[in-house]
PDB file of C-alpha atoms and ligand atoms in Angstrom:
ATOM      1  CA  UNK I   1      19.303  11.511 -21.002  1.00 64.00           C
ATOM      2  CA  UNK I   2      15.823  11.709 -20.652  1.00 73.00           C
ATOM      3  CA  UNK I   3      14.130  11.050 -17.231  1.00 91.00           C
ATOM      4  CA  UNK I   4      10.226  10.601 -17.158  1.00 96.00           C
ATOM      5  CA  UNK I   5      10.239   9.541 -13.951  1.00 97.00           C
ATOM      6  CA  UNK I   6      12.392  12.324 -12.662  1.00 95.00           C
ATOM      7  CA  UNK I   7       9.405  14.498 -10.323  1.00 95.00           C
ATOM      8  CA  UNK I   8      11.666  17.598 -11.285  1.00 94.00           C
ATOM      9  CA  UNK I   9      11.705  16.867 -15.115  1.00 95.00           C
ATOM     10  CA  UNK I  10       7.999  17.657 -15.719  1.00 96.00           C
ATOM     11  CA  UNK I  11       8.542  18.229 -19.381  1.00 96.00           C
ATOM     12  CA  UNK I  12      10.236  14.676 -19.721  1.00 97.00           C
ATOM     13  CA  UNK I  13       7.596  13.179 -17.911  1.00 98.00           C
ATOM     14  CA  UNK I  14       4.596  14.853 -20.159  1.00 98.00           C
ATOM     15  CA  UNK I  15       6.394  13.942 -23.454  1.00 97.00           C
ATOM     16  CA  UNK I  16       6.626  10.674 -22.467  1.00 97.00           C
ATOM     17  CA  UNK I  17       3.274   9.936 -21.318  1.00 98.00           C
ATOM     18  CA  UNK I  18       1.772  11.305 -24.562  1.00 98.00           C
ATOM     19  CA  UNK I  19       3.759   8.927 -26.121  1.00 97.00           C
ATOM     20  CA  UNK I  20       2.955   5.729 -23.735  1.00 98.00           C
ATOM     21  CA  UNK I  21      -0.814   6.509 -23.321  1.00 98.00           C
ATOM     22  CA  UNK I  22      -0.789   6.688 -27.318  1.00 98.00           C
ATOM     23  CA  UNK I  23      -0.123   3.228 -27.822  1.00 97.00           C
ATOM     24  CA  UNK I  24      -0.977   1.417 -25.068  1.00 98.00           C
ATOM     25  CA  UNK I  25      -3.001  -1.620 -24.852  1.00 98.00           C
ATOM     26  CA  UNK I  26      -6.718  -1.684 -23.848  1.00 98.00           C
ATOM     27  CA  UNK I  27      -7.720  -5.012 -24.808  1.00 98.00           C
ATOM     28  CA  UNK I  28      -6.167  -8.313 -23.303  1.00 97.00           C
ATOM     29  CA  UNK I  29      -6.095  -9.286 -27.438  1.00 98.00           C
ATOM     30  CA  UNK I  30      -3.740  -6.230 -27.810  1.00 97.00           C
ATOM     31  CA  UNK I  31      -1.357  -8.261 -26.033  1.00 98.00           C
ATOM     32  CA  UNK I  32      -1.783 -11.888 -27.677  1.00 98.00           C
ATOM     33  CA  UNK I  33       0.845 -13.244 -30.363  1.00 98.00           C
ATOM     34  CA  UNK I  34       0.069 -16.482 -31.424  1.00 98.00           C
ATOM     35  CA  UNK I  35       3.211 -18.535 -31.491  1.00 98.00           C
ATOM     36  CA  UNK I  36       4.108 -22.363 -33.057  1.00 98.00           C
ATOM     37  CA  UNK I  37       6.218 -24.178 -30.544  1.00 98.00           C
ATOM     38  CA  UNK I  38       7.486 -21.418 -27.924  1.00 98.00           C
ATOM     39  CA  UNK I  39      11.229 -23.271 -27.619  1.00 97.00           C
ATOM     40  CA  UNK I  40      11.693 -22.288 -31.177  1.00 97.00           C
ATOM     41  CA  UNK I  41      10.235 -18.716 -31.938  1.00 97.00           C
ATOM     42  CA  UNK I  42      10.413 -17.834 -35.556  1.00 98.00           C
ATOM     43  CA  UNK I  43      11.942 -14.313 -35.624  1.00 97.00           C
ATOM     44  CA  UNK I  44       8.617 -12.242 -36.202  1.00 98.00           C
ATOM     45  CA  UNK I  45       6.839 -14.467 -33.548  1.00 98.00           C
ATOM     46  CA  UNK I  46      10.336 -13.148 -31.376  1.00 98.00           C
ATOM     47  CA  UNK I  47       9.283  -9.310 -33.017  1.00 97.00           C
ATOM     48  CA  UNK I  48       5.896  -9.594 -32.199  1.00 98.00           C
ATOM     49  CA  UNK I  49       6.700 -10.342 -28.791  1.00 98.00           C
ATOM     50  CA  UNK I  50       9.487  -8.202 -27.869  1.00 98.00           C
ATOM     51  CA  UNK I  51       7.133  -4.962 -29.508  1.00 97.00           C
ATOM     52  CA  UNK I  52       4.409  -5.374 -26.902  1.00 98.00           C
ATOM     53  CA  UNK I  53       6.847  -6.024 -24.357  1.00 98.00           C
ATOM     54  CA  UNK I  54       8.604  -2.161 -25.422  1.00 96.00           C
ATOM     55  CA  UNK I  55       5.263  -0.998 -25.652  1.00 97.00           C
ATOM     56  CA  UNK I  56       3.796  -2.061 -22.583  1.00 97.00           C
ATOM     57  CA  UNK I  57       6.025  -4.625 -20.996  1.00 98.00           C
ATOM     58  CA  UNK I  58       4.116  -7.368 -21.190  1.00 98.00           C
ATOM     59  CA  UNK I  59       2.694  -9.652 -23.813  1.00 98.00           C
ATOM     60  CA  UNK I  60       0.560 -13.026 -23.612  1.00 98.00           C
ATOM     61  CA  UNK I  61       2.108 -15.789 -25.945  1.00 98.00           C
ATOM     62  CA  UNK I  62      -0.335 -18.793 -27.370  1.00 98.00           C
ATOM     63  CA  UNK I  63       2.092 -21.624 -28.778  1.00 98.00           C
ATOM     64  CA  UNK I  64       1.393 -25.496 -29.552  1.00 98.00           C
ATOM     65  CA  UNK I  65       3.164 -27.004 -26.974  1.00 98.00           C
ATOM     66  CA  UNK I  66      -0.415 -27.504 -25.450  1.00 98.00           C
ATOM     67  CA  UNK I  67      -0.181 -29.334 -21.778  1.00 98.00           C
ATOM     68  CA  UNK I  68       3.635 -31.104 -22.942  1.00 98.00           C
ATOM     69  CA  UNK I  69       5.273 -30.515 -19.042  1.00 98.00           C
ATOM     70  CA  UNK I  70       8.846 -29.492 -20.695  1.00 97.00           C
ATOM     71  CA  UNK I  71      10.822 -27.338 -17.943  1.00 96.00           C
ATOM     72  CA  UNK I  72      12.608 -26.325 -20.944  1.00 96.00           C
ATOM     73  CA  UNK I  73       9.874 -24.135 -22.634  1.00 98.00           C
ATOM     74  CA  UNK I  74      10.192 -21.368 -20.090  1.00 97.00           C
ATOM     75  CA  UNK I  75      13.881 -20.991 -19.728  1.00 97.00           C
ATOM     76  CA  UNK I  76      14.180 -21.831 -23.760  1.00 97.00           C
ATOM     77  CA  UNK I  77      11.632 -18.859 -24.419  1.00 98.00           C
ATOM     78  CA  UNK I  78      13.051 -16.395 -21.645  1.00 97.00           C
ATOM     79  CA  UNK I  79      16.521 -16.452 -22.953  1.00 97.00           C
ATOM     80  CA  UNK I  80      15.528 -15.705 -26.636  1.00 97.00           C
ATOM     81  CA  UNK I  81      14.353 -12.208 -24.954  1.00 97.00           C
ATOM     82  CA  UNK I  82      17.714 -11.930 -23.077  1.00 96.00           C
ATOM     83  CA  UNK I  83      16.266 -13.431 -19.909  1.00 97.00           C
ATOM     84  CA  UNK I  84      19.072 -15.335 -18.277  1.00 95.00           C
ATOM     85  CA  UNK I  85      20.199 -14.645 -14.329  1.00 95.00           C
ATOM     86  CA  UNK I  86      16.948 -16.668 -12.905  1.00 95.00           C
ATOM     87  CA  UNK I  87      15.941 -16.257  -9.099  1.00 94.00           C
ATOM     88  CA  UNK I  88      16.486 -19.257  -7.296  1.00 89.00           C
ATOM     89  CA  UNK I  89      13.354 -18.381  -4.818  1.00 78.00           C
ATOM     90  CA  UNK I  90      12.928 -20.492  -1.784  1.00 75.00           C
ATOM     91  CA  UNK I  91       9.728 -23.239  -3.524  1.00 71.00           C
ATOM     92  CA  UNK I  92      11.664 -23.164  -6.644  1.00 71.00           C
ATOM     93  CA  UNK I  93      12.529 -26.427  -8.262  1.00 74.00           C
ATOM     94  CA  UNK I  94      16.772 -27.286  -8.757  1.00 75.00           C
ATOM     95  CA  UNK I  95      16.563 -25.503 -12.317  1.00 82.00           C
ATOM     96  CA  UNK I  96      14.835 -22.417 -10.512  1.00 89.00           C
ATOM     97  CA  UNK I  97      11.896 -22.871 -12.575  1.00 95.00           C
ATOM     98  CA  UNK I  98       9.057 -22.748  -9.954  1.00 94.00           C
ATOM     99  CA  UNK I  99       5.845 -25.514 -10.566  1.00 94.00           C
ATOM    100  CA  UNK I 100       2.649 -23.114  -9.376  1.00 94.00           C
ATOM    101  CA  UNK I 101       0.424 -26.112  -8.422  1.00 94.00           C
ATOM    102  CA  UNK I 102      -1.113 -26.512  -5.080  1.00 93.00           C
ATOM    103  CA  UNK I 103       1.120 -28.188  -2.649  1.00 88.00           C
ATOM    104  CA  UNK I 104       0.581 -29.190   0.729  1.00 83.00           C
ATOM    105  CA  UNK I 105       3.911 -30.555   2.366  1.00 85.00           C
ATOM    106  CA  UNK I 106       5.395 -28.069   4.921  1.00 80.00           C
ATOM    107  CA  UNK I 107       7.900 -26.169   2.981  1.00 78.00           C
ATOM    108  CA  UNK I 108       4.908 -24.805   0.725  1.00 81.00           C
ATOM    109  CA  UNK I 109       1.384 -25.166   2.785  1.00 77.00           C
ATOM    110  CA  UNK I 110       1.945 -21.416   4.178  1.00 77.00           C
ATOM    111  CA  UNK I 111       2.840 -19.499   0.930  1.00 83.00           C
ATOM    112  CA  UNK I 112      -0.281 -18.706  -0.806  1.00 85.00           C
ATOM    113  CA  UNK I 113       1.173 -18.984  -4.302  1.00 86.00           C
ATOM    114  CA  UNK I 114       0.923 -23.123  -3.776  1.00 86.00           C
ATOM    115  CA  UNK I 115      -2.663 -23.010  -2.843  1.00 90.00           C
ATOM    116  CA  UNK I 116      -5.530 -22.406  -4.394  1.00 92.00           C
ATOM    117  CA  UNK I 117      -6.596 -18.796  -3.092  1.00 94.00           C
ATOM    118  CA  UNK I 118      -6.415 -15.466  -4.810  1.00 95.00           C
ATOM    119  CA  UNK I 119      -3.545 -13.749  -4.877  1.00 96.00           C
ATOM    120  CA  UNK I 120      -3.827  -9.582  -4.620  1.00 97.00           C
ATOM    121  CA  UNK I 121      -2.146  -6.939  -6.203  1.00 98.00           C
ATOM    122  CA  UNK I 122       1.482  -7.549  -6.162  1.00 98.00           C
ATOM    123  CA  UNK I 123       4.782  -7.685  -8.516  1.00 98.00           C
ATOM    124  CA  UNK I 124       7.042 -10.655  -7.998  1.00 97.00           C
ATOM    125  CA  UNK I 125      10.312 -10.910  -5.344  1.00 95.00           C
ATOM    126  CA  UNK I 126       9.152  -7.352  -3.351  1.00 94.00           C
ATOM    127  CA  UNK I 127      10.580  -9.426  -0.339  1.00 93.00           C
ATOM    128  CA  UNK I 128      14.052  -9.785  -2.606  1.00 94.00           C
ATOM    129  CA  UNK I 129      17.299  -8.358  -1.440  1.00 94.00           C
ATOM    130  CA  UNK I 130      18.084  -4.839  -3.075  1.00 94.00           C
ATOM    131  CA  UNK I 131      20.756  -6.832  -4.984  1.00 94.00           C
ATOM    132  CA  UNK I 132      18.749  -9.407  -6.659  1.00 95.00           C
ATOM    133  CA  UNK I 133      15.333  -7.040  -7.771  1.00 97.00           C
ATOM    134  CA  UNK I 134      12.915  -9.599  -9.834  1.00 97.00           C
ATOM    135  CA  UNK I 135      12.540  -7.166 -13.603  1.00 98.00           C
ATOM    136  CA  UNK I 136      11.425 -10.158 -15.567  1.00 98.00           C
ATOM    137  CA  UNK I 137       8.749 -12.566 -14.918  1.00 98.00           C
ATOM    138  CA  UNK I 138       7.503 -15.793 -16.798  1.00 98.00           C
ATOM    139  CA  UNK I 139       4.494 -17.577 -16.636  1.00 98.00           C
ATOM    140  CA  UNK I 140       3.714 -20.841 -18.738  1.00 98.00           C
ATOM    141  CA  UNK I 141       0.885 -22.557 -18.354  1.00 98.00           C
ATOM    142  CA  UNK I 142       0.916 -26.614 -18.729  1.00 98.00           C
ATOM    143  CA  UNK I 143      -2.173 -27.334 -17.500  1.00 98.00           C
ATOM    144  CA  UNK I 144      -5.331 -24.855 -16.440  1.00 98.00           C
ATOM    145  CA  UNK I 145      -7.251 -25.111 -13.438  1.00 97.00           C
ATOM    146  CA  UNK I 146     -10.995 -26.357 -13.847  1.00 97.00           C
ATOM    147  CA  UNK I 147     -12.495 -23.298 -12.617  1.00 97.00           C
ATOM    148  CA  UNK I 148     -10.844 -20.088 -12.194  1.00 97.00           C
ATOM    149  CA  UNK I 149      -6.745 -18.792 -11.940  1.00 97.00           C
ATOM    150  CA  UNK I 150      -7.407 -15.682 -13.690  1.00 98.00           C
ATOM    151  CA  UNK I 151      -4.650 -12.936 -13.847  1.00 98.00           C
ATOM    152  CA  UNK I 152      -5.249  -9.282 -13.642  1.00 98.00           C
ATOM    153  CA  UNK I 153      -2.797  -7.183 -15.609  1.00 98.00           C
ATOM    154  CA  UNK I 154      -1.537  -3.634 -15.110  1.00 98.00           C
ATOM    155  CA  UNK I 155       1.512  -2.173 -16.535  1.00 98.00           C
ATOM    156  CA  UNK I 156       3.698  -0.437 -13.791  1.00 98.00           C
ATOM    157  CA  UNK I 157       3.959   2.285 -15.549  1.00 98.00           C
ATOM    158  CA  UNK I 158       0.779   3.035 -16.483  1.00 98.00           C
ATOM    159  CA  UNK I 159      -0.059   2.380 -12.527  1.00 98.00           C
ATOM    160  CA  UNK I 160       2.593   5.375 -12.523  1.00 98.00           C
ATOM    161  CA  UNK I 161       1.069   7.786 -14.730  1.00 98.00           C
ATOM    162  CA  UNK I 162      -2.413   7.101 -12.354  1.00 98.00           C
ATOM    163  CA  UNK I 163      -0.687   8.044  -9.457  1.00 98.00           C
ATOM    164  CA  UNK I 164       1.507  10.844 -10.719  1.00 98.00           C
ATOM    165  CA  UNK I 165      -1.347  12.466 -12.612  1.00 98.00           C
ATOM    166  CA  UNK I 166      -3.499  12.211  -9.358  1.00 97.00           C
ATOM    167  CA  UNK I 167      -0.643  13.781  -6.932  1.00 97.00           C
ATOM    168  CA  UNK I 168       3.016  13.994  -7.806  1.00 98.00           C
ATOM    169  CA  UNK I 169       4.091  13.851  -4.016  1.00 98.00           C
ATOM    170  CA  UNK I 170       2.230  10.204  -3.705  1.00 98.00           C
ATOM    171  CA  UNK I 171       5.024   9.128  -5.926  1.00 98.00           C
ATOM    172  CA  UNK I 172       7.939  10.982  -4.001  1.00 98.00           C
ATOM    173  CA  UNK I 173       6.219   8.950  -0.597  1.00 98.00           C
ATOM    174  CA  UNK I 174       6.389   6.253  -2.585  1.00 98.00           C
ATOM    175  CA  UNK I 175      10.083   6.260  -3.755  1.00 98.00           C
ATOM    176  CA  UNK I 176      11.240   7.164  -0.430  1.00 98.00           C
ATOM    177  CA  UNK I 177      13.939   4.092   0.475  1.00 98.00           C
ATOM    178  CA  UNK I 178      12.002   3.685   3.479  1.00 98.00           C
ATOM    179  CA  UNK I 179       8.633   3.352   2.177  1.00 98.00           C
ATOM    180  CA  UNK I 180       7.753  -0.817   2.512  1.00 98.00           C
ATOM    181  CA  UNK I 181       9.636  -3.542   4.863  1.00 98.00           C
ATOM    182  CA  UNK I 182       8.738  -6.403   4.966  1.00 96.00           C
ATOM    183  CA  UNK I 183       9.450  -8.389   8.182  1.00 94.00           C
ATOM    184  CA  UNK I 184      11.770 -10.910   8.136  1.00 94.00           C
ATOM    185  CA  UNK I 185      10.717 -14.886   7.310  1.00 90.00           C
ATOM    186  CA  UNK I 186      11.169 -16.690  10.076  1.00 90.00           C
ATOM    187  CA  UNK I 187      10.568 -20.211  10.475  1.00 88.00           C
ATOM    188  CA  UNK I 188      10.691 -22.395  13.993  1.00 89.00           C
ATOM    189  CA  UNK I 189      13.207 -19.586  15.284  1.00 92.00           C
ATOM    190  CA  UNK I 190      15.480 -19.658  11.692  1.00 93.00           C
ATOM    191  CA  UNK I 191      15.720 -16.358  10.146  1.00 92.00           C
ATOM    192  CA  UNK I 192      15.112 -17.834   6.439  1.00 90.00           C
ATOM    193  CA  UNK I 193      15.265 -14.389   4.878  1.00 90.00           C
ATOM    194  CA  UNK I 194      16.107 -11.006   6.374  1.00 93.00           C
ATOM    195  CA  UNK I 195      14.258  -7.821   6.906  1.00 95.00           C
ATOM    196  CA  UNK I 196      13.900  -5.768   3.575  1.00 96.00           C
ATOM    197  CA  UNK I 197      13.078  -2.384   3.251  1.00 97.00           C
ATOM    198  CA  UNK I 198      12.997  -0.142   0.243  1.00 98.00           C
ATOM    199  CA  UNK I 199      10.531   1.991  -2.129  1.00 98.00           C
ATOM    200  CA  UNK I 200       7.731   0.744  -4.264  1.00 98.00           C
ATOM    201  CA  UNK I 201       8.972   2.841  -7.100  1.00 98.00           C
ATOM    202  CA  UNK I 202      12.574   3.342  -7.580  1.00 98.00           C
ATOM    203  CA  UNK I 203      14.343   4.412 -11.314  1.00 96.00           C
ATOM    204  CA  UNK I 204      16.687   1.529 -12.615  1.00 95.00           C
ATOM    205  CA  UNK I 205      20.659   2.852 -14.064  1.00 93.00           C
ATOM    206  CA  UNK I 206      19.650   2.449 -17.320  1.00 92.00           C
ATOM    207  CA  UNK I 207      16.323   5.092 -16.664  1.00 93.00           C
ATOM    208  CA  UNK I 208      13.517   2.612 -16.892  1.00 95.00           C
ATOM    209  CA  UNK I 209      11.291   2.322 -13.651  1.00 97.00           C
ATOM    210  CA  UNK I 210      10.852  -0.531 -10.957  1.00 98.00           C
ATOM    211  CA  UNK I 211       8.584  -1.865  -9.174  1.00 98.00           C
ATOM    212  CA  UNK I 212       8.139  -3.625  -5.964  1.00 98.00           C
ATOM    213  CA  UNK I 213       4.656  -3.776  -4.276  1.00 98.00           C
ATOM    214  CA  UNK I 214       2.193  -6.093  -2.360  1.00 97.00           C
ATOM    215  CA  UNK I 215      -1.446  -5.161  -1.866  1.00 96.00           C
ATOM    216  CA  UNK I 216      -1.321  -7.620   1.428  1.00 92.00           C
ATOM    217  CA  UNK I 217      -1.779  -5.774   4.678  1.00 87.00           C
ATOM    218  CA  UNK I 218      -0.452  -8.488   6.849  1.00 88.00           C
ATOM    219  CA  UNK I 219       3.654  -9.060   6.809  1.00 89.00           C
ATOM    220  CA  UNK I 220       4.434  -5.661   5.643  1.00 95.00           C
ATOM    221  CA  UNK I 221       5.202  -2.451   7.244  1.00 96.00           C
ATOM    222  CA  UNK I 222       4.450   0.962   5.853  1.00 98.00           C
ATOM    223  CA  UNK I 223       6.929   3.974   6.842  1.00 98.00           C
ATOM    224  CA  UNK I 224       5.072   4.791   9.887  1.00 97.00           C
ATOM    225  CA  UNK I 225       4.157   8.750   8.596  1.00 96.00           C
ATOM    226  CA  UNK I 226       1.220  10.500   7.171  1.00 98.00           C
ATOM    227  CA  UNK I 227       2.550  11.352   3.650  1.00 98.00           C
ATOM    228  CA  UNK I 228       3.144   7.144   3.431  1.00 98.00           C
ATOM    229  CA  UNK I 229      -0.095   6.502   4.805  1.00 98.00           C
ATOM    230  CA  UNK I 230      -2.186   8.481   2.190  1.00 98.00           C
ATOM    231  CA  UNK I 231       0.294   7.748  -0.935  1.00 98.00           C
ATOM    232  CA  UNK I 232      -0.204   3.742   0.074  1.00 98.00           C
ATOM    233  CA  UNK I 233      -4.144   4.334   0.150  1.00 98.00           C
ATOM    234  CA  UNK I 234      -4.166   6.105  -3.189  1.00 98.00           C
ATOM    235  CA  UNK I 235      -2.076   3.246  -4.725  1.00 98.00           C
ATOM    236  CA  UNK I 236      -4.313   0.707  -3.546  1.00 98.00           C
ATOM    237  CA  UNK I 237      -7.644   2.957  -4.904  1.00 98.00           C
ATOM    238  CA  UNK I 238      -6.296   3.272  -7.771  1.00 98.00           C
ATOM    239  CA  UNK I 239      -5.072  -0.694  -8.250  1.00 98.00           C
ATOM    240  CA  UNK I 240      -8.825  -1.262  -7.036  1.00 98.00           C
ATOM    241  CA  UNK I 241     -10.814   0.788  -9.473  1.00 98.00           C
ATOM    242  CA  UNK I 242     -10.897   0.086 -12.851  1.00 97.00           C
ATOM    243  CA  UNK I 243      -9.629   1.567 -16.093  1.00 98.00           C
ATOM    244  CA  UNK I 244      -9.414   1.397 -19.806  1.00 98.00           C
ATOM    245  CA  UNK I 245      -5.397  -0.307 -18.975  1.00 98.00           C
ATOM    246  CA  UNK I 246      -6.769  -2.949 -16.357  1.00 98.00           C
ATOM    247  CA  UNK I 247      -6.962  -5.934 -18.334  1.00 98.00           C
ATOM    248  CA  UNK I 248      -7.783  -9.761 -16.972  1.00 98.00           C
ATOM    249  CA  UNK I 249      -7.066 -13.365 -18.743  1.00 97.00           C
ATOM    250  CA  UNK I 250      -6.745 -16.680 -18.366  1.00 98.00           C
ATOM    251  CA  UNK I 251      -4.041 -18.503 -19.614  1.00 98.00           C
ATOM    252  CA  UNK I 252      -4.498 -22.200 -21.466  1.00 98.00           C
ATOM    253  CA  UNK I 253      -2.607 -25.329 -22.008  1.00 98.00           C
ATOM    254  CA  UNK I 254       0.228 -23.880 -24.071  1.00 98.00           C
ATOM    255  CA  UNK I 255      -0.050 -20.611 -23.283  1.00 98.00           C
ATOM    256  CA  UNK I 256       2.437 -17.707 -21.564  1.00 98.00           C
ATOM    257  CA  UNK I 257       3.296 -14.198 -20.109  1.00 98.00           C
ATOM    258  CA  UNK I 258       6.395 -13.005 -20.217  1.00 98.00           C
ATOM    259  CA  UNK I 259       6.640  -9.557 -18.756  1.00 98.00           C
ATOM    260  CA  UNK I 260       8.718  -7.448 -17.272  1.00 98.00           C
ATOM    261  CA  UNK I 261       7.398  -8.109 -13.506  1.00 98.00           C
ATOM    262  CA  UNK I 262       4.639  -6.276 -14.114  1.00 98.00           C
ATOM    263  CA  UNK I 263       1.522  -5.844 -11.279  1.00 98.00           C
ATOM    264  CA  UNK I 264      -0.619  -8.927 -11.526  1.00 98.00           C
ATOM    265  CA  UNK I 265      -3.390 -11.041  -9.307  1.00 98.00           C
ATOM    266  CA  UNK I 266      -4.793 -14.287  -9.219  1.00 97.00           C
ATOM    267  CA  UNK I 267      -7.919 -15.692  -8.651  1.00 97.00           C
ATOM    268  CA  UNK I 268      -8.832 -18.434  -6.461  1.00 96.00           C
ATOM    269  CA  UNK I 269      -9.402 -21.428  -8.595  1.00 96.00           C
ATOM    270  CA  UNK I 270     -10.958 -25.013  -8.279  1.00 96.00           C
ATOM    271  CA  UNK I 271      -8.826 -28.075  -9.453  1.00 96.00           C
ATOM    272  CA  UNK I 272     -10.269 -30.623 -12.019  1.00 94.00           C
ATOM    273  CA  UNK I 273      -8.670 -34.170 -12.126  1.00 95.00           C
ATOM    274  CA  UNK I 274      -5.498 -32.551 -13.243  1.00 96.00           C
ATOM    275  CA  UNK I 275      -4.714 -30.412 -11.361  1.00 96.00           C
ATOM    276  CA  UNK I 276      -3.560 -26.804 -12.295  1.00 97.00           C
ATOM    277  CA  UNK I 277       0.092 -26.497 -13.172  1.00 97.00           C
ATOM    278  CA  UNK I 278       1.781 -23.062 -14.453  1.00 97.00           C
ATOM    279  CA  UNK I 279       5.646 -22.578 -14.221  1.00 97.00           C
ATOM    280  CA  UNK I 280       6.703 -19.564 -13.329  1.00 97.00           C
ATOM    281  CA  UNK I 281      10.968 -18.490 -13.782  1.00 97.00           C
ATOM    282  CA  UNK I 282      12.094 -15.073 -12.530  1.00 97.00           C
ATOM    283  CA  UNK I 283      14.745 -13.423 -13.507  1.00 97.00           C
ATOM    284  CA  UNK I 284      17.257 -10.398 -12.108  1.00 96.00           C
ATOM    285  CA  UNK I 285      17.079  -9.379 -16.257  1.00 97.00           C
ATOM    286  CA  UNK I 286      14.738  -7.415 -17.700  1.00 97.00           C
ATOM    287  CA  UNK I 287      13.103  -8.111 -21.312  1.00 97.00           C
ATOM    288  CA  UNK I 288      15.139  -6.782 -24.607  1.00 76.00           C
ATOM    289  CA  UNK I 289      17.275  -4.582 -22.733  1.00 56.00           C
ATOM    290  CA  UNK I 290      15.451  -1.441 -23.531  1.00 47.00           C
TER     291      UNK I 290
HETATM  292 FE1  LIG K   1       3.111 -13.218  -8.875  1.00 73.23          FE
END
């Protein structure tokens, strides 16, 4: 088999990224399929979908379900791409399907994700257990805030081939199984999830790469060596300067990413009378199975 992201299979690696680089999107509209109603995808809306997602992993759906609240449009449009095991996160609802709106009460008011502040660089569950790895992430928006909630984009592996190209031993710091812990969650002395440490990049069985990364510098801890600190400060440059692959959007009433936990940011945003709603589901699965 083929192994791009084997640092001792250069060839692999090159023929690949001709191949990636060739076809990958530079415009957020690359990544837009306009959809009817996203619980029942006609089978070239499902195509046109599930292409983007090969070809980039991501792709930015705009249905006609406008601001209807259904729970069902995420999990209905997540398991038409195969999407099925869903994380049942600490914040998520009983049917794991997460409401992103700004809550105050005390299980939420210290998570950023239910308040209005930006949100850095980061791919979803990097705090998760080795076992239970988020690959496929869901977004669908109900209701927009007034101002602001923009997303920045960036295909891992395209963050990947900036690294790589830059220094091949930032990525071998960076798949070293100690390379990022993050400190255990603990709550009014209750340990409510355990230490976690593991790489930022790591290869899945089936070949494809992983991801698991937060841009935040408090609550993590780097492997305490020089070859971590200058691979983590090269990731971060790179994250932070912009290229023809960065792309930013706003999702609308109706609208939807489905990705394959891909790196993404929010901005801070202002709430109008209704106040901003997304659901977000996360799964252990990862889009088409390619
Ligand atoms: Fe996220």
């Amino acid at each position: 088999m083929s192994q791009p992201f084997d640092l001792n299979d250069d060839n692999a690696y090159q023929r690949w990224k001709e191949r990636k680089l060739a076809s990958a999107p530079t415009a957020l509209t690359d990544l837009v399929v306009e959809i009817g109603d996203p619980r029942t995808l006609t089978d070239a809306e499902h195509d046109a979908i599930l292409e983007r997602c090969r070809r980039t992993n991501m792709a930015i759906y705009i249905g006609t379900s406008g601001d209807d609240p259904d729970k069902a449009i995420p999990v209905a449009l997540g398991a038409r791409f195969g999407l099925h095991r869903l994380d049942h996160n600490r914040g998520a609802d009983e049917d794991a399907v997460t409401s992103l709106t700004v809550q105050t009460d005390a299980a939420h008011r210290d998570y950023i994700p239910y308040s209005n502040r930006p949100i850095a660089w980061h791919t979803d569950g990097y705090y998760n257990t080795p076992e239970q790895q988020i690959h496929g992430l869901l977004l669908h928006c109900v209701q927009p805030a007034e101002t602001g909630g923009e997303n920045a984009l960036l295909d891992h592996e395209i963050a990947y081939i900036l690294v790589r190209d830059r220094n091949p031993d930032v990525i071998r710091a960076l798949m070293h199984p100690g390379c990022m812990t993050i400190p255990a969650n603990i709550v009014d002395g209750v340990e409510l999830r355990r230490e976690e440490t593991g790489p930022v990049f790591s290869i899945r069985p089936d070949g494809r790469l992983h991801m698991r990364y937060t841009d935040r510098s408090r609550n993590i801890a780097w492997r305490d060596d020089s070859s971590t600190t200058a691979a983590v400060s090269c990731l971060k440059e790179i994250l932070h300067t912009a290229s023809p692959w960065h792309l930013a959007g706003r999702l609308e009433s109706g609208w939807g990413l489905i990705s394959n936990n891909v790196l993404h940011t929010r901005t801070g945003f202002t709430d109008g009378r209704k106040p901003r709603l997304l659901y977000r589901a996360r799964y252990y699965d990862r889009i088409g199975g390619t």
